[in-house]
Coordinates of C-alpha atoms and ligand atoms in Angstrom, one line a residue:
G219 CA 91.6 173.0 154.8
E220 CA 89.6 175.6 154.2
V221 CA 88.6 178.5 156.6
R222 CA 85.3 180.1 156.5
K223 CA 85.0 183.9 157.8
T224 CA 82.2 184.1 159.7
T225 CA 79.8 187.3 158.3
N226 CA 78.5 190.5 160.0
V227 CA 75.5 190.6 158.5
V228 CA 72.8 187.8 157.0
C229 CA 70.4 188.7 154.7
T230 CA 67.4 186.6 153.3
I231 CA 65.2 188.6 151.2
S232 CA 67.4 189.6 148.1
N233 CA 70.9 189.1 146.8
D234 CA 72.7 191.1 144.0
T235 CA 75.8 189.2 144.0
G236 CA 74.9 187.6 140.5
E237 CA 74.6 189.0 137.2
E238 CA 71.1 189.9 137.9
P239 CA 69.2 191.0 141.3
T240 CA 66.8 188.7 142.9
Y241 CA 64.3 189.3 145.7
V242 CA 63.8 186.1 147.6
R243 CA 65.2 184.1 144.4
V244 CA 63.2 185.4 142.1
P245 CA 64.7 187.3 139.4
I246 CA 63.9 191.2 138.7
S247 CA 63.2 190.3 134.8
E248 CA 60.4 187.9 135.7
I249 CA 59.2 190.5 138.4
M250 CA 59.4 193.3 136.0
S251 CA 57.6 190.8 133.1
D252 CA 54.4 189.2 135.4
H253 CA 54.7 190.5 138.9
T254 CA 53.3 193.9 140.8
I255 CA 54.7 196.0 143.2
G256 CA 51.9 194.0 145.4
D257 CA 54.1 190.8 144.7
V258 CA 57.5 192.9 145.5
I259 CA 56.1 193.8 148.8
S260 CA 55.0 190.2 149.3
L261 CA 58.1 188.8 148.7
L262 CA 60.7 191.9 150.4
W263 CA 58.7 192.1 153.3
F264 CA 56.8 188.7 153.7
K265 CA 59.8 186.4 152.3
T266 CA 56.7 184.9 150.0
L267 CA 54.6 185.2 146.9
F268 CA 51.1 185.6 148.1
P269 CA 48.2 185.0 145.9
K270 CA 46.7 187.5 143.3
W271 CA 43.8 188.3 145.3
A272 CA 45.9 189.7 148.5
T273 CA 48.9 191.1 146.5
K274 CA 45.9 193.6 144.6
F275 CA 44.6 194.3 147.8
I276 CA 48.1 195.6 149.1
E277 CA 48.4 197.5 146.2
L278 CA 44.6 199.2 146.7
V279 CA 46.2 199.9 150.4
L280 CA 48.9 201.5 148.4
V281 CA 46.2 204.0 146.6
T282 CA 43.6 204.4 149.1
A283 CA 46.1 205.5 151.7
A284 CA 48.3 207.8 149.9
D285 CA 47.0 210.8 150.8
H286 CA 44.3 212.1 152.3
G287 CA 44.7 216.1 152.1
P288 CA 47.3 219.0 153.3
C289 CA 45.5 220.0 156.5
V290 CA 46.6 216.5 158.2
S291 CA 49.5 216.4 160.4
G292 CA 52.1 214.7 158.5
A293 CA 51.2 216.6 155.3
H294 CA 50.7 219.8 157.1
N295 CA 54.6 219.2 158.2
T296 CA 55.4 218.6 154.8
I297 CA 54.7 221.7 153.0
V298 CA 56.0 223.6 155.7
A299 CA 59.3 222.2 155.9
A300 CA 59.1 222.7 151.9
R301 CA 58.2 225.9 152.4
A302 CA 60.9 226.3 154.3
G303 CA 63.5 225.5 151.4
K304 CA 64.2 222.3 152.7
D305 CA 65.3 220.2 149.9
L306 CA 62.5 216.4 148.5
I307 CA 63.3 214.1 151.4
S308 CA 63.6 216.6 154.5
S309 CA 59.8 217.9 153.5
L310 CA 59.3 214.0 153.1
C311 CA 61.2 212.8 156.2
S312 CA 59.5 215.7 158.4
G313 CA 56.1 214.6 157.7
L314 CA 56.9 210.8 158.0
L315 CA 58.2 211.7 161.7
T316 CA 54.6 212.4 162.1
I317 CA 53.0 209.3 161.7
G318 CA 52.8 207.2 165.0
P319 CA 49.9 206.2 167.4
R320 CA 47.4 209.4 166.8
F321 CA 48.2 209.7 162.9
G322 CA 48.7 206.7 160.7
G323 CA 50.6 204.4 162.8
A324 CA 48.2 202.4 165.1
V325 CA 47.5 200.2 161.9
D326 CA 49.1 197.4 163.7
A327 CA 48.3 197.8 167.2
A328 CA 44.8 197.6 164.9
A329 CA 45.3 194.6 163.6
I330 CA 47.1 192.8 166.7
N331 CA 44.4 194.0 169.6
F332 CA 41.3 192.9 166.9
K333 CA 42.5 189.8 165.7
T334 CA 43.3 188.9 169.7
A335 CA 39.9 189.2 170.8
S336 CA 38.1 188.1 167.4
D337 CA 39.5 184.6 168.3
N338 CA 39.2 184.7 171.8
H339 CA 35.1 185.8 170.9
I340 CA 36.3 188.5 173.8
P341 CA 32.4 190.6 173.3
P342 CA 33.3 193.6 171.9
D343 CA 32.0 195.9 174.4
E344 CA 34.2 194.0 177.0
F345 CA 37.1 194.5 174.8
V346 CA 36.5 198.8 174.7
E347 CA 35.5 198.5 178.4
S348 CA 38.5 196.8 179.5
L349 CA 41.1 198.9 177.3
K350 CA 39.3 202.0 178.9
K351 CA 40.6 200.8 182.3
K352 CA 44.0 200.7 181.2
G353 CA 43.7 204.3 180.1
Q354 CA 44.2 203.2 176.7
R355 CA 42.2 204.0 173.2
V356 CA 41.1 202.0 170.9
E357 CA 43.6 202.0 167.8
G358 CA 41.9 201.9 164.7
I359 CA 38.9 204.1 166.3
G360 CA 38.1 207.4 166.2
H361 CA 38.4 210.2 163.5
R362 CA 38.9 213.8 164.1
I363 CA 36.2 214.6 161.3
K364 CA 34.7 211.4 160.1
T365 CA 31.5 210.5 161.9
A366 CA 28.3 207.9 162.0
E367 CA 26.8 209.8 159.5
N368 CA 30.2 211.3 157.5
R369 CA 31.9 207.6 157.5
D370 CA 35.1 207.3 155.5
K371 CA 34.7 206.3 151.9
R372 CA 37.9 204.8 152.1
V373 CA 37.0 201.7 154.8
E374 CA 33.9 200.6 153.3
L375 CA 35.6 200.6 149.8
L376 CA 38.2 198.3 151.1
A377 CA 35.9 196.2 152.5
N378 CA 34.1 195.6 149.6
Y379 CA 37.2 194.3 148.0
A380 CA 37.1 192.4 150.7
K381 CA 34.0 190.8 150.5
E382 CA 34.8 189.7 146.7
H383 CA 38.0 188.7 147.3
F384 CA 38.9 186.8 150.8
P385 CA 38.3 183.7 152.2
R386 CA 37.6 184.9 155.5
M387 CA 37.0 188.5 157.1
D388 CA 36.7 187.5 161.1
T389 CA 39.1 190.3 162.6
F390 CA 37.3 193.2 160.2
N391 CA 33.6 192.0 161.3
Y392 CA 34.9 192.0 164.8
A393 CA 36.1 195.6 163.9
K394 CA 32.8 196.9 162.7
K395 CA 31.2 195.4 166.0
V396 CA 33.5 197.1 168.1
E397 CA 32.7 199.7 166.2
A398 CA 29.1 200.0 166.7
Y399 CA 30.1 199.9 170.4
T400 CA 32.1 202.5 170.2
L401 CA 29.3 204.5 168.1
Q402 CA 27.4 204.6 171.0
K403 CA 29.6 206.7 173.1
A404 CA 30.5 209.6 170.4
N405 CA 29.6 209.8 166.8
N406 CA 33.5 210.1 166.1
L407 CA 34.3 207.0 166.9
V408 CA 34.2 205.4 163.6
L409 CA 36.5 202.5 162.3
N410 CA 39.4 204.7 160.9
I411 CA 41.5 203.9 157.9
D412 CA 44.2 202.4 160.1
G413 CA 41.6 200.1 161.8
A414 CA 40.2 199.0 158.4
I415 CA 44.2 198.1 157.0
G416 CA 44.9 196.8 159.9
S417 CA 42.0 194.2 160.3
L418 CA 41.6 193.4 156.9
F419 CA 44.8 192.5 156.2
A420 CA 45.0 190.2 159.9
D421 CA 42.0 188.7 157.7
M422 CA 44.2 188.2 154.7
L423 CA 47.1 187.1 156.1
G424 CA 44.5 184.3 157.7
G425 CA 43.4 183.7 154.2
V426 CA 46.5 183.1 152.2
G427 CA 46.7 179.6 153.0
K428 CA 50.0 179.7 154.5
Y429 CA 49.5 180.5 158.1
T430 CA 47.9 179.8 161.5
D431 CA 46.1 182.5 163.5
S432 CA 49.3 182.1 166.0
E433 CA 51.5 182.1 162.9
V434 CA 49.2 185.4 161.6
M435 CA 49.9 187.1 165.3
E436 CA 53.9 186.3 164.5
V437 CA 53.5 188.3 161.0
L438 CA 52.2 190.9 162.6
E439 CA 53.9 191.4 165.7
L440 CA 56.9 192.1 162.7
G441 CA 55.4 195.9 162.9
G442 CA 54.8 196.1 159.1
L443 CA 51.8 197.1 158.6
N444 CA 52.7 201.0 159.7
G445 CA 55.4 200.6 157.0
L446 CA 52.3 200.0 154.5
F447 CA 50.4 203.5 155.7
T448 CA 54.2 204.9 155.6
L449 CA 55.4 203.4 152.0
S450 CA 51.1 205.2 151.0
R451 CA 51.5 208.2 152.8
S452 CA 55.0 208.7 150.9
I453 CA 53.2 209.2 148.0
G454 CA 51.3 211.8 149.0
F455 CA 54.2 213.6 151.2
I456 CA 56.1 213.5 147.8
G457 CA 53.6 215.1 146.2
H458 CA 52.8 217.9 148.8
A459 CA 56.3 218.8 148.8
L460 CA 56.7 219.4 144.6
D461 CA 53.4 221.3 145.0
Q462 CA 54.9 223.6 147.3
K463 CA 57.9 224.1 145.5
R464 CA 56.6 224.4 142.2
M465 CA 53.8 227.1 143.1
K466 CA 57.5 228.9 144.8
Q467 CA 55.6 228.9 147.5
P468 CA 57.0 231.7 150.5
L469 CA 58.1 230.1 154.3
Y470 CA 55.2 229.7 156.1
R471 CA 54.4 231.1 159.0
H472 CA 51.6 230.5 161.6
P473 CA 49.2 233.8 162.0
W474 CA 49.3 235.1 165.2
D475 CA 45.4 235.7 165.9
D476 CA 45.2 231.7 165.3
V477 CA 47.1 231.4 168.7
L478 CA 45.9 231.6 172.5
Y479 CA 48.8 233.2 173.8
A480 CA 47.9 232.4 177.8
E481 CA 51.3 233.1 179.1
P482 CA 51.0 232.4 182.9
E483 CA 51.8 235.4 185.6
R484 CA 55.7 236.5 185.2
P485 CA 57.3 234.1 188.0
S486 CA 59.7 235.3 190.7
R487 CA 63.2 233.5 190.8
L488 CA 62.9 230.8 193.4
V489 CA 64.7 231.4 196.1
D490 CA 67.7 228.9 196.6
N491 CA 67.7 225.9 199.6
Ligands
ACO903 N1 38.7 204.7 172.0 C1 38.5 205.3 173.2 N2 38.5 206.6 173.4 C2 38.3 207.2 172.3 C3 39.4 207.1 171.1 C4 39.8 205.8 170.9 N3 40.3 205.4 170.2 N4 39.7 208.4 170.4 C5 39.1 209.5 171.6 N5 38.2 209.0 172.8 C6 37.7 209.8 173.3 C7 39.0 210.4 174.1 O1 39.2 209.8 174.8 C8 37.9 211.1 174.7 O2 37.5 211.3 175.5 P1 37.1 212.0 176.5 O3 36.0 213.0 176.2 O4 36.0 211.3 177.8 O5 38.7 212.2 177.2 C9 37.1 211.7 173.4 O6 37.0 210.7 173.0 C10 37.8 212.8 172.1 O7 39.0 212.9 172.2 P2 40.1 213.6 171.5 O8 41.4 213.1 171.4 O9 39.2 214.8 171.4 O10 39.6 212.8 169.9 P3 39.7 213.3 168.6 O11 39.1 213.3 167.8 O12 41.2 214.1 168.9 O13 40.9 211.7 168.6 C11 42.5 210.4 167.2 C12 41.2 211.9 167.0 C13 43.5 210.8 167.4 C14 42.3 210.0 166.1 C15 41.5 209.6 168.5 O14 40.6 208.9 168.4 C16 42.9 208.3 168.9 O15 44.0 208.4 169.3 N6 42.2 207.2 168.1 C17 43.0 205.7 167.6 C18 44.0 206.0 167.2 C19 43.8 206.1 165.9 O16 43.7 204.8 165.6 N7 44.7 207.0 165.1 C20 44.8 206.7 163.6 C21 43.5 207.7 163.3 S1 43.7 207.1 161.3 C22 44.7 207.7 160.5 O17 45.8 209.1 161.1 C23 45.1 207.7 159.3
LMR904 C1 44.4 210.4 157.0 O1 44.3 208.9 156.3 O2 45.4 210.9 157.4 C2 43.2 210.6 157.9 O3 42.3 209.4 158.0 C3 43.5 211.1 159.3 C4 42.6 212.7 158.6 O4 43.0 213.4 159.9 O5 42.6 212.9 157.7

């Protein structure tokens, strides 16, 4: 009889073996005629088709996080690499490699932590203090230049969209209560863009009518939300690389007068023992 060969790879999101590629069985011709990039992310990342208000939110995240100027760590790295003559992909990767727990990569942890604490009705002060006791920072809180008096407009704009379209905003509202508490400690401990994207995305997942709260957590555990920041900020990094190339900027060398040279005393060689 027929012997079925076992495959080395299983793929459940797309198929390129037919006449027309499909994303979770939706032919790309259909996607091209009446779907958006938010729908494509919904299909390929989450294997579902979220309602339009939700895929529009995904697109607004892509727009709002696409760039934050040349001074943020990732854009700076991209610019330095481009000015060292590196190609576009290398310059982009140089920037992407800075995305992590301090910069742009706190989205997943913020979503998971805020949602867990909110669902379990942990008082915000207790939530902050328990992290502090463990020597951990509150992911999604804090900014180098944004303060209570100079809030991050992006956070407000995304929240305004959510207020108009989301069925629930409990995780975001909880994150705002955490911010109210951390702002009593220092005025730059604002809810940042990572925290806003994370908490709002958790609310979006909770509002699409597909997942229970524990299923939302399972989706968040996949770690896709840092991917959303990465995808969005790649647009900006590519822009910065092209900007430098276009202007034929020379090799970047950091100025001496911006470095505190602080070598210790010259050491004597340690004696073998
Ligand atoms: N939770 C608790 N305490 C904090 C936090 C936080 N999120 N952020 C700063 N602090 C405290 C520090 O522990 C420190 O306290 P100390 O003086 O008692 O030691 C004080 O605030 C100053 O810390 P710095 O590291 O100098 O703060 P800075 O302003 O440089 O940090 C940063 C900014 C890196 C964003 C920080 O707030 C942080 O790590 N936040 C959590 C991670 C995060 O959300 N990152 C995403 C930022 S948005 C983006 O990148 C797109
Ligand atoms: C960003 O979007 O890159 C930030 O909020 C971080 C920053 O320092 O501006």
